[in-house]
PDB file of C-alpha atoms and ligand atoms in Angstrom:
ATOM      1  CA  MET A   1      16.204  43.315  15.920  1.00  0.00           C
ATOM      2  CA  VAL A   2      18.056  41.848  18.513  1.00  0.00           C
ATOM      3  CA  THR A   3      18.615  42.711  22.172  1.00  0.00           C
ATOM      4  CA  ALA A   4      21.181  41.081  23.917  1.00  0.00           C
ATOM      5  CA  VAL A   5      21.445  40.930  27.979  1.00  0.00           C
ATOM      6  CA  CYS A   6      25.398  40.893  29.310  1.00  0.00           C
ATOM      7  CA  GLY A   7      27.571  42.231  32.127  1.00  0.00           C
ATOM      8  CA  PRO A   8      29.210  45.667  31.697  1.00  0.00           C
ATOM      9  CA  SER A   9      32.336  43.958  30.642  1.00  0.00           C
ATOM     10  CA  ASN A  10      31.073  42.420  27.587  1.00  0.00           C
ATOM     11  CA  VAL A  11      28.904  44.920  26.446  1.00  0.00           C
ATOM     12  CA  GLU A  12      31.536  45.692  23.270  1.00  0.00           C
ATOM     13  CA  LEU A  13      31.667  42.507  23.220  1.00  0.00           C
ATOM     14  CA  VAL A  14      28.443  41.407  22.245  1.00  0.00           C
ATOM     15  CA  ARG A  15      27.541  44.674  20.450  1.00  0.00           C
ATOM     16  CA  SER A  16      30.566  43.316  17.551  1.00  0.00           C
ATOM     17  CA  LEU A  17      28.750  40.235  17.249  1.00  0.00           C
ATOM     18  CA  GLY A  18      25.655  41.936  15.952  1.00  0.00           C
ATOM     19  CA  ALA A  19      23.489  42.948  18.640  1.00  0.00           C
ATOM     20  CA  ASP A  20      21.348  46.019  17.917  1.00  0.00           C
ATOM     21  CA  GLU A  21      20.792  46.831  21.424  1.00  0.00           C
ATOM     22  CA  VAL A  22      22.651  45.623  24.539  1.00  0.00           C
ATOM     23  CA  VAL A  23      21.156  45.414  28.294  1.00  0.00           C
ATOM     24  CA  ASP A  24      23.525  45.770  31.151  1.00  0.00           C
ATOM     25  CA  TYR A  25      22.054  43.139  33.389  1.00  0.00           C
ATOM     26  CA  THR A  26      23.647  44.861  36.737  1.00  0.00           C
ATOM     27  CA  LYS A  27      22.100  48.237  35.615  1.00  0.00           C
ATOM     28  CA  ARG A  28      18.601  47.138  34.100  1.00  0.00           C
ATOM     29  CA  ASP A  29      16.338  44.438  34.663  1.00  0.00           C
ATOM     30  CA  PHE A  30      15.155  43.531  30.716  1.00  0.00           C
ATOM     31  CA  THR A  31      11.651  41.809  32.318  1.00  0.00           C
ATOM     32  CA  ALA A  32      11.019  45.649  32.897  1.00  0.00           C
ATOM     33  CA  ASP A  33      10.563  46.153  29.106  1.00  0.00           C
ATOM     34  CA  LEU A  34       6.655  45.528  29.282  1.00  0.00           C
ATOM     35  CA  ASP A  35       5.440  43.523  26.084  1.00  0.00           C
ATOM     36  CA  THR A  36       8.374  44.163  24.072  1.00  0.00           C
ATOM     37  CA  TYR A  37      10.085  40.937  22.847  1.00  0.00           C
ATOM     38  CA  ASP A  38       8.931  38.165  20.171  1.00  0.00           C
ATOM     39  CA  VAL A  39      11.603  35.789  21.685  1.00  0.00           C
ATOM     40  CA  VAL A  40      12.973  35.529  24.852  1.00  0.00           C
ATOM     41  CA  PHE A  41      16.148  33.018  24.666  1.00  0.00           C
ATOM     42  CA  ASP A  42      18.253  32.500  27.817  1.00  0.00           C
ATOM     43  CA  THR A  43      21.398  31.126  27.325  1.00  0.00           C
ATOM     44  CA  VAL A  44      23.067  31.174  30.509  1.00  0.00           C
ATOM     45  CA  THR A  45      20.019  29.658  33.107  1.00  0.00           C
ATOM     46  CA  LYS A  46      19.591  33.405  34.637  1.00  0.00           C
ATOM     47  CA  SER A  47      15.928  34.182  34.005  1.00  0.00           C
ATOM     48  CA  SER A  48      12.858  32.182  34.097  1.00  0.00           C
ATOM     49  CA  PHE A  49       9.236  32.186  32.020  1.00  0.00           C
ATOM     50  CA  ARG A  50       7.583  33.434  35.542  1.00  0.00           C
ATOM     51  CA  ARG A  51       9.629  37.036  35.066  1.00  0.00           C
ATOM     52  CA  SER A  52      10.013  37.137  31.514  1.00  0.00           C
ATOM     53  CA  ARG A  53       6.536  36.475  30.138  1.00  0.00           C
ATOM     54  CA  ARG A  54       5.466  40.281  31.097  1.00  0.00           C
ATOM     55  CA  ALA A  55       8.277  41.503  28.694  1.00  0.00           C
ATOM     56  CA  LEU A  56       6.923  39.135  25.578  1.00  0.00           C
ATOM     57  CA  ARG A  57       4.255  40.172  23.066  1.00  0.00           C
ATOM     58  CA  ARG A  58       1.531  38.626  22.787  1.00  0.00           C
ATOM     59  CA  GLY A  59       2.177  35.141  21.319  1.00  0.00           C
ATOM     60  CA  GLY A  60       5.953  35.632  22.443  1.00  0.00           C
ATOM     61  CA  LYS A  61       8.128  32.413  23.096  1.00  0.00           C
ATOM     62  CA  TYR A  62      10.492  31.865  25.852  1.00  0.00           C
ATOM     63  CA  LEU A  63      13.146  29.613  24.847  1.00  0.00           C
ATOM     64  CA  PRO A  64      15.159  28.167  28.395  1.00  0.00           C
ATOM     65  CA  THR A  65      18.379  25.972  28.329  1.00  0.00           C
ATOM     66  CA  SER A  66      17.815  24.112  31.335  1.00  0.00           C
ATOM     67  CA  GLY A  67      15.602  24.448  34.714  1.00  0.00           C
ATOM     68  CA  LEU A  68      12.818  22.068  35.821  1.00  0.00           C
ATOM     69  CA  ALA A  69      10.454  25.027  36.416  1.00  0.00           C
ATOM     70  CA  ASN A  70      10.531  25.856  32.864  1.00  0.00           C
ATOM     71  CA  ASN A  71      10.566  21.846  31.581  1.00  0.00           C
ATOM     72  CA  LEU A  72       7.077  22.419  33.753  1.00  0.00           C
ATOM     73  CA  TRP A  73       6.121  25.458  32.155  1.00  0.00           C
ATOM     74  CA  ALA A  74       6.520  24.304  28.942  1.00  0.00           C
ATOM     75  CA  GLN A  75       3.587  21.368  29.643  1.00  0.00           C
ATOM     76  CA  GLY A  76       0.881  23.343  28.313  1.00  0.00           C
ATOM     77  CA  THR A  77       0.771  26.452  30.059  1.00  0.00           C
ATOM     78  CA  ALA A  78       0.067  29.636  27.775  1.00  0.00           C
ATOM     79  CA  PHE A  79      -0.463  33.257  29.318  1.00  0.00           C
ATOM     80  CA  LEU A  80      -1.886  35.601  26.227  1.00  0.00           C
ATOM     81  CA  GLY A  81      -0.512  32.711  24.073  1.00  0.00           C
ATOM     82  CA  LYS A  82       2.907  33.278  25.225  1.00  0.00           C
ATOM     83  CA  ARG A  83       4.750  30.078  26.265  1.00  0.00           C
ATOM     84  CA  VAL A  84       7.635  28.118  26.866  1.00  0.00           C
ATOM     85  CA  VAL A  85       9.374  25.989  24.280  1.00  0.00           C
ATOM     86  CA  ALA A  86      11.395  23.762  25.822  1.00  0.00           C
ATOM     87  CA  GLY A  87      14.038  21.089  24.595  1.00  0.00           C
ATOM     88  CA  MET A  88      17.429  20.171  22.287  1.00  0.00           C
ATOM     89  CA  SER A  89      17.024  20.475  18.473  1.00  0.00           C
ATOM     90  CA  VAL A  90      15.894  16.956  17.648  1.00  0.00           C
ATOM     91  CA  ASP A  91      16.725  16.606  13.871  1.00  0.00           C
ATOM     92  CA  LYS A  92      21.067  17.223  13.865  1.00  0.00           C
ATOM     93  CA  ARG A  93      20.922  15.841  10.894  1.00  0.00           C
ATOM     94  CA  ALA A  94      19.417  18.901   9.027  1.00  0.00           C
ATOM     95  CA  THR A  95      20.865  21.531  11.736  1.00  0.00           C
ATOM     96  CA  LEU A  96      23.816  21.062  11.569  1.00  0.00           C
ATOM     97  CA  PRO A  97      24.770  21.625   7.476  1.00  0.00           C
ATOM     98  CA  PHE A  98      22.700  25.134   8.530  1.00  0.00           C
ATOM     99  CA  VAL A  99      25.104  25.822  11.150  1.00  0.00           C
ATOM    100  CA  SER A 100      28.382  25.106   9.540  1.00  0.00           C
ATOM    101  CA  ALA A 101      26.988  27.330   6.728  1.00  0.00           C
ATOM    102  CA  LEU A 102      26.625  30.195   9.061  1.00  0.00           C
ATOM    103  CA  LEU A 103      30.327  29.497  10.360  1.00  0.00           C
ATOM    104  CA  GLU A 104      31.225  29.174   7.004  1.00  0.00           C
ATOM    105  CA  SER A 105      29.778  32.458   5.530  1.00  0.00           C
ATOM    106  CA  GLY A 106      31.034  34.567   8.766  1.00  0.00           C
ATOM    107  CA  GLU A 107      27.043  34.988  10.122  1.00  0.00           C
ATOM    108  CA  LEU A 108      27.837  32.977  12.978  1.00  0.00           C
ATOM    109  CA  ARG A 109      30.777  33.611  15.006  1.00  0.00           C
ATOM    110  CA  VAL A 110      32.033  31.771  18.016  1.00  0.00           C
ATOM    111  CA  VAL A 111      33.666  33.239  20.725  1.00  0.00           C
ATOM    112  CA  ILE A 112      36.474  31.362  22.794  1.00  0.00           C
ATOM    113  CA  ASP A 113      37.735  32.481  25.930  1.00  0.00           C
ATOM    114  CA  HIS A 114      40.163  29.729  26.656  1.00  0.00           C
ATOM    115  CA  THR A 115      41.292  26.497  25.094  1.00  0.00           C
ATOM    116  CA  TYR A 116      42.821  23.584  27.868  1.00  0.00           C
ATOM    117  CA  PRO A 117      44.640  20.457  26.947  1.00  0.00           C
ATOM    118  CA  LEU A 118      42.600  17.541  28.223  1.00  0.00           C
ATOM    119  CA  SER A 119      45.602  17.279  31.157  1.00  0.00           C
ATOM    120  CA  ASP A 120      44.253  20.349  32.390  1.00  0.00           C
ATOM    121  CA  ILE A 121      40.567  19.808  32.234  1.00  0.00           C
ATOM    122  CA  ALA A 122      40.377  20.116  36.238  1.00  0.00           C
ATOM    123  CA  ALA A 123      41.932  23.921  35.568  1.00  0.00           C
ATOM    124  CA  ALA A 124      39.336  24.143  32.979  1.00  0.00           C
ATOM    125  CA  HIS A 125      36.130  23.150  34.981  1.00  0.00           C
ATOM    126  CA  ARG A 126      37.580  25.983  37.835  1.00  0.00           C
ATOM    127  CA  TYR A 127      37.293  28.224  35.258  1.00  0.00           C
ATOM    128  CA  ALA A 128      34.057  28.022  33.938  1.00  0.00           C
ATOM    129  CA  ASP A 129      32.702  26.795  37.236  1.00  0.00           C
ATOM    130  CA  ALA A 130      33.789  30.855  38.298  1.00  0.00           C
ATOM    131  CA  GLY A 131      30.529  31.809  35.734  1.00  0.00           C
ATOM    132  CA  HIS A 132      32.505  34.551  34.073  1.00  0.00           C
ATOM    133  CA  LYS A 133      33.756  32.913  31.368  1.00  0.00           C
ATOM    134  CA  ARG A 134      33.165  35.015  27.809  1.00  0.00           C
ATOM    135  CA  GLY A 135      31.889  32.657  25.014  1.00  0.00           C
ATOM    136  CA  ASN A 136      33.454  28.983  25.070  1.00  0.00           C
ATOM    137  CA  VAL A 137      35.766  27.054  27.122  1.00  0.00           C
ATOM    138  CA  VAL A 138      37.496  24.402  24.644  1.00  0.00           C
ATOM    139  CA  ILE A 139      39.418  21.142  25.999  1.00  0.00           C
ATOM    140  CA  ALA A 140      41.913  19.955  23.063  1.00  0.00           C
ATOM    141  CA  VAL A 141      41.482  16.641  22.860  1.00  0.00           C
ATOM    142  CA  THR A 142      45.183  15.104  20.981  1.00  0.00           C
ATOM    143  CA  SER A 143      45.973  11.256  20.139  1.00  0.00           C
TER     144      SER A 143
HETATM  145  N1  NAP B   1      20.804  22.661  27.960  1.00  0.00           N
HETATM  146  C1  NAP B   1      22.042  23.417  27.457  1.00  0.00           C
HETATM  147  O1  NAP B   1      22.258  23.162  26.133  1.00  0.00           O
HETATM  148  C2  NAP B   1      22.687  24.626  27.946  1.00  0.00           C
HETATM  149  C3  NAP B   1      23.286  25.359  27.170  1.00  0.00           C
HETATM  150  C4  NAP B   1      24.229  26.484  27.613  1.00  0.00           C
HETATM  151  C5  NAP B   1      24.256  26.737  29.036  1.00  0.00           C
HETATM  152  N2  NAP B   1      23.128  25.590  29.815  1.00  0.00           N
HETATM  153  C6  NAP B   1      22.973  26.066  31.032  1.00  0.00           C
HETATM  154  O2  NAP B   1      22.851  26.930  31.326  1.00  0.00           O
HETATM  155  C7  NAP B   1      24.033  27.482  32.384  1.00  0.00           C
HETATM  156  C8  NAP B   1      24.890  28.431  32.418  1.00  0.00           C
HETATM  157  O3  NAP B   1      25.627  28.439  31.525  1.00  0.00           O
HETATM  158  P1  NAP B   1      27.584  28.187  31.398  1.00  0.00           P
HETATM  159  O4  NAP B   1      27.903  27.604  32.376  1.00  0.00           O
HETATM  160  O5  NAP B   1      27.300  28.374  29.854  1.00  0.00           O
HETATM  161  O6  NAP B   1      27.584  30.097  31.769  1.00  0.00           O
HETATM  162  P2  NAP B   1      27.882  31.012  32.713  1.00  0.00           P
HETATM  163  O7  NAP B   1      29.098  30.479  32.993  1.00  0.00           O
HETATM  164  O8  NAP B   1      27.035  30.580  33.716  1.00  0.00           O
HETATM  165  O9  NAP B   1      27.696  32.115  32.279  1.00  0.00           O
HETATM  166  C9  NAP B   1      28.479  33.261  32.048  1.00  0.00           C
HETATM  167  C10 NAP B   1      27.972  34.486  31.321  1.00  0.00           C
HETATM  168  O10 NAP B   1      26.725  34.446  32.273  1.00  0.00           O
HETATM  169  C11 NAP B   1      26.676  36.494  32.348  1.00  0.00           C
HETATM  170  N3  NAP B   1      25.519  36.509  33.464  1.00  0.00           N
HETATM  171  C12 NAP B   1      25.836  36.287  34.623  1.00  0.00           C
HETATM  172  N4  NAP B   1      24.570  36.883  35.043  1.00  0.00           N
HETATM  173  C13 NAP B   1      23.307  37.367  33.842  1.00  0.00           C
HETATM  174  C14 NAP B   1      22.080  37.890  33.544  1.00  0.00           C
HETATM  175  N5  NAP B   1      21.336  37.741  35.222  1.00  0.00           N
HETATM  176  N6  NAP B   1      21.909  38.154  32.552  1.00  0.00           N
HETATM  177  C15 NAP B   1      22.962  37.665  31.569  1.00  0.00           C
HETATM  178  N7  NAP B   1      23.879  37.296  31.702  1.00  0.00           N
HETATM  179  C16 NAP B   1      24.429  36.654  32.759  1.00  0.00           C
HETATM  180  C17 NAP B   1      27.870  36.342  32.788  1.00  0.00           C
HETATM  181  O11 NAP B   1      28.390  37.669  32.773  1.00  0.00           O
HETATM  182  P3  NAP B   1      29.356  38.477  33.875  1.00  0.00           P
HETATM  183  O12 NAP B   1      30.888  37.474  33.713  1.00  0.00           O
HETATM  184  O13 NAP B   1      29.491  39.736  33.555  1.00  0.00           O
HETATM  185  O14 NAP B   1      28.602  38.177  35.076  1.00  0.00           O
HETATM  186  C18 NAP B   1      28.704  35.408  31.776  1.00  0.00           C
HETATM  187  O15 NAP B   1      29.109  36.203  30.484  1.00  0.00           O
HETATM  188  C19 NAP B   1      24.354  25.996  32.870  1.00  0.00           C
HETATM  189  O16 NAP B   1      23.812  25.333  34.239  1.00  0.00           O
HETATM  190  C20 NAP B   1      24.435  25.179  31.880  1.00  0.00           C
HETATM  191  O17 NAP B   1      23.615  24.157  32.499  1.00  0.00           O
HETATM  192  C21 NAP B   1      22.420  24.709  29.164  1.00  0.00           C
END
């Protein structure tokens, strides 16, 4: 079962992508769900292990996508077997065909918010830096 966390304007989008439950972060703090989740995967760096660990079940894992503090936590710190697993995928040769198959089967759907030409890269950065993009911003590089 997957619980997704997002803002109010993205609740329906996230549900359509397959989330079983959706938490609107403006209404509810998922870290108040004590001992609930096996994995907390933060793809937008808005949480921390320090706060999220109470929402993890015993043996649960917190997966950050950046953050120095999280990398320090990852250095062997574990509370009731709850721990941080940090770092990028190490075996891309094995991983890419797996991800590719998920895309081809439609199991994994990618949300593209805006596509900019390379000549508009400054505008793309301004848009992404505003912090409210839905999914991904693509830069189209043509020769
Ligand atoms: N290392 C990696 O592989 C990796 C990968 C991806 C991202 N990151 C890091 O993650 C950070 C943010 O990434 P980004 O630029 O892609 O995203 P972003 O533009 O900062 O995040 C946008 C999304 O996050 C939502 N959001 C805001 N506060 C939230 C909260 N408390 N809980 C859940 N969702 C929330 C926003 O919703 P609203 O519009 O409703 O506010 C919006 O949909 C960056 O620092 C980036 O470096 C790292």
